[in-house]
Coordinates of C-alpha atoms in Angstrom, one line a residue:
M1 CA -30.1 -28.1 -50.1
L2 CA -28.6 -25.7 -47.5
D3 CA -25.5 -23.7 -48.3
P4 CA -22.6 -25.3 -46.3
E5 CA -20.9 -21.9 -45.9
L6 CA -24.0 -20.3 -44.4
L7 CA -24.5 -23.3 -42.2
E8 CA -20.8 -23.0 -41.0
R9 CA -21.3 -19.2 -40.3
I10 CA -24.5 -20.0 -38.3
T11 CA -22.7 -22.7 -36.3
A12 CA -19.8 -20.4 -35.6
R13 CA -22.1 -17.5 -34.6
R14 CA -24.0 -19.9 -32.2
A15 CA -20.7 -20.9 -30.6
E16 CA -19.8 -17.2 -30.2
L17 CA -23.1 -16.5 -28.5
D18 CA -22.8 -19.5 -26.3
E19 CA -19.3 -18.3 -25.2
L20 CA -20.6 -14.8 -24.6
E21 CA -23.6 -16.1 -22.6
E22 CA -21.2 -18.2 -20.4
G23 CA -18.9 -15.1 -19.8
L24 CA -21.9 -13.0 -18.8
A25 CA -23.3 -15.7 -16.5
K26 CA -19.9 -15.8 -14.8
E27 CA -19.8 -12.0 -14.4
V28 CA -23.4 -12.0 -13.0
R29 CA -22.5 -14.7 -10.5
A30 CA -19.4 -12.8 -9.4
E31 CA -21.4 -9.6 -9.0
R32 CA -24.0 -11.4 -6.9
D33 CA -21.3 -12.9 -4.7
E34 CA -19.8 -9.4 -4.2
L35 CA -23.3 -8.1 -3.2
A36 CA -23.9 -10.9 -0.8
V37 CA -20.5 -10.1 0.9
A38 CA -21.4 -6.3 1.0
E39 CA -24.7 -7.1 2.6
R40 CA -23.1 -9.2 5.3
V41 CA -20.5 -6.5 6.1
L42 CA -23.4 -3.9 6.2
E43 CA -25.3 -6.0 8.7
R44 CA -22.3 -6.6 10.8
V45 CA -21.3 -2.9 10.9
S46 CA -24.9 -1.9 11.6
G47 CA -25.0 -4.4 14.5
Q48 CA -21.8 -3.1 15.9
L49 CA -23.0 0.5 15.7
A50 CA -26.3 -0.5 17.5
E51 CA -24.3 -2.2 20.2
E52 CA -21.9 0.7 20.6
R53 CA -24.8 3.2 21.0
S54 CA -26.5 1.1 23.5
S55 CA -23.4 0.4 25.7
D56 CA -21.6 2.9 27.9
L57 CA -18.4 1.0 27.8
P58 CA -15.9 1.2 24.9
T59 CA -16.2 -1.7 22.6
P60 CA -13.7 -2.8 19.9
G61 CA -14.9 -2.3 16.4
Q62 CA -13.7 -3.9 13.2
V63 CA -11.3 -2.0 10.9
A64 CA -10.0 -3.9 8.0
G65 CA -10.8 -7.1 9.8
R66 CA -8.9 -6.3 12.9
A67 CA -10.2 -5.3 16.3
A68 CA -9.8 -1.6 17.0
M69 CA -10.9 0.4 20.1
L70 CA -13.4 3.1 19.2
I71 CA -12.8 6.3 21.0
P72 CA -16.0 8.2 21.7
H73 CA -16.3 11.9 20.9
R74 CA -16.5 14.2 23.9
E75 CA -20.1 15.4 24.1
P76 CA -22.4 16.3 26.9
G77 CA -23.4 13.1 28.8
V78 CA -20.3 11.2 27.6
E79 CA -18.2 10.4 30.6
E80 CA -14.4 10.0 30.6
S81 CA -15.0 6.5 32.0
T82 CA -16.2 5.5 28.6
L83 CA -12.6 5.7 27.4
P84 CA -10.3 2.7 27.5
P85 CA -8.1 2.7 30.6
D86 CA -4.9 3.7 28.9
Y87 CA -6.6 6.8 27.4
Q88 CA -7.9 7.6 30.8
R89 CA -4.4 7.5 32.2
I90 CA -3.2 9.8 29.4
L91 CA -5.9 12.4 30.3
T92 CA -5.1 12.1 33.9
V93 CA -1.4 12.8 33.2
V94 CA -2.2 15.8 31.0
R95 CA -4.7 17.1 33.5
Q96 CA -2.3 16.9 36.5
A97 CA 0.6 18.6 34.6
A98 CA 1.4 22.2 35.5
G99 CA 0.8 23.3 31.9
P100 CA 0.8 22.0 28.4
V101 CA 2.9 18.9 27.9
M102 CA 4.8 17.2 25.1
A103 CA 4.2 13.6 24.2
R104 CA 7.6 12.7 25.7
E105 CA 6.5 14.0 29.1
V106 CA 3.3 12.0 29.0
G107 CA 5.3 8.9 28.0
E108 CA 7.5 9.4 31.0
A109 CA 4.6 9.6 33.3
V110 CA 2.8 6.5 31.9
G111 CA 5.9 4.4 31.8
V112 CA 6.7 4.4 28.0
D113 CA 10.4 4.0 27.0
I114 CA 10.7 7.4 25.4
S115 CA 14.2 6.7 24.2
V116 CA 12.8 4.5 21.5
R117 CA 10.8 6.4 18.9
A118 CA 8.8 3.3 17.9
K119 CA 7.4 3.1 21.4
L120 CA 6.7 6.9 21.7
E121 CA 4.8 7.2 18.4
P122 CA 1.9 5.0 19.4
L123 CA 1.4 7.2 22.4
R124 CA 1.6 10.4 20.2
G125 CA -1.2 8.7 18.1
K126 CA -3.4 8.2 21.1
L127 CA -2.9 11.8 22.1
V128 CA -3.9 12.9 18.6
R129 CA -6.9 10.7 18.7
L130 CA -7.9 12.3 21.9
V131 CA -7.5 15.7 20.2
D132 CA -9.6 14.5 17.3
C133 CA -12.4 13.4 19.6
G134 CA -12.4 16.6 21.6
W135 CA -10.9 15.3 24.8
L136 CA -7.6 17.2 24.5
R137 CA -6.3 20.2 22.6
K138 CA -3.1 20.4 20.7
L139 CA -1.2 23.7 20.6
P140 CA 0.6 25.0 17.6
D141 CA 3.9 24.1 19.2
G142 CA 3.0 20.5 19.5
R143 CA 2.2 20.4 23.2
F144 CA -1.1 19.0 24.5
T145 CA -3.4 20.4 27.1
T146 CA -6.9 19.8 28.4
R147 CA -10.0 21.3 26.7
L148 CA -11.4 24.4 28.3

């Protein structure tokens, strides 16, 4: 005859292993789901990059699920016309100025209400993006000028 205590321990251990197996299966399914999402994101981003490289016009990209205009870096062969129209206007204002300009002066020229800081800061962000991409230069005093 089988020992009832031993039989109970075997049954308990089998239940433990079944529970562990179920938990691991859930983890594996969740990991596979995450990998599938990552694969779709990679395919989408690769497609966007391929389209961007093949097009001369600025195209919106995806950042955190939202459309964002991609500003091309200034390089030989990259024309100013590849920039979005508002960035082209900003460059024109800076270029036509008698010297380096503050964001406030650019705002006045492009029609931004400079008395409201919340409306001036997005313009300042665009100026900084143009600096980061090599289209403009920012002087230590905070003024902007064209690249040499």
